[in-house]
Amino acid sequence: MTGGSYILKIKLGEDVDCNVGSLNEVTFEAGWYAYVGSSRTTDFKRVERHKKVDSGEKSTRHWHIDYLLGLTQSDLIGSYRTESDVECLLSENINLDYADDFGCSDCKCNSHLYFSDDKEDFDEKLADCFKQSDVKYIFSES
């Protein structure tokens, strides 16, 4: 295996307007975010990089998600990791509100960033996503 997919679980404590590179000004509402991505390696180095952006250890903004993770109001709670590259399948099966064109410039998905202001609804929809996708995952807290 050469890699896998992941979903970052992020909590944003308050509404924030932020310039997100090519997307320009984006309003992030307080609540829960799921960001779907893929890792080219089995050790999920990209997730480790996201953790460093979230903690402030790394300031480079390379991907759209870096702008959200770099906010002081955001907190990376953990990541769901799969053993196969199913990034777009997961993205298609998340039944949550989404940010148009966020993090999906290299595919045909509408977005790779999803949102709910209700934690229970958020967790339920993520569980449903994995069930519908028929994908096993491991959750790791940050």
Coordinates of N, CA and C in Angstrom, one line a residue, residues 9 32 80 118-128:
K9 N -10.9 16.1 12.0 CA -12.0 16.6 12.8 C -11.5 17.9 13.5
W32 N -18.2 22.6 13.9 CA -17.4 21.4 13.7 C -17.1 21.2 12.2
Y80 N -9.5 10.7 11.3 CA -10.0 9.4 10.9 C -9.1 8.9 9.8
D118 N -23.7 21.4 15.1 CA -24.1 20.5 16.1 C -23.2 19.3 16.2
K119 N -22.5 19.1 17.3 CA -21.5 18.0 17.4 C -22.1 16.6 17.3
E120 N -23.3 16.4 17.8 CA -23.9 15.1 17.7 C -24.3 14.8 16.3
D121 N -24.8 15.8 15.6 CA -25.2 15.6 14.2 C -23.9 15.4 13.3
F122 N -22.9 16.1 13.6 CA -21.6 16.0 13.0 C -21.0 14.6 13.1
D123 N -21.0 14.1 14.3 CA -20.4 12.8 14.6 C -21.3 11.7 13.9
E124 N -22.6 11.8 14.0 CA -23.5 10.9 13.3 C -23.3 10.8 11.8
K125 N -23.2 12.0 11.2 CA -23.0 12.1 9.7 C -21.6 11.5 9.3
L126 N -20.6 11.7 10.1 CA -19.3 11.1 9.8 C -19.4 9.5 9.9
A127 N -20.0 9.0 10.9 CA -20.2 7.6 11.0 C -21.0 7.0 9.9
D128 N -22.1 7.7 9.5 CA -22.9 7.3 8.3 C -22.0 7.3 7.0

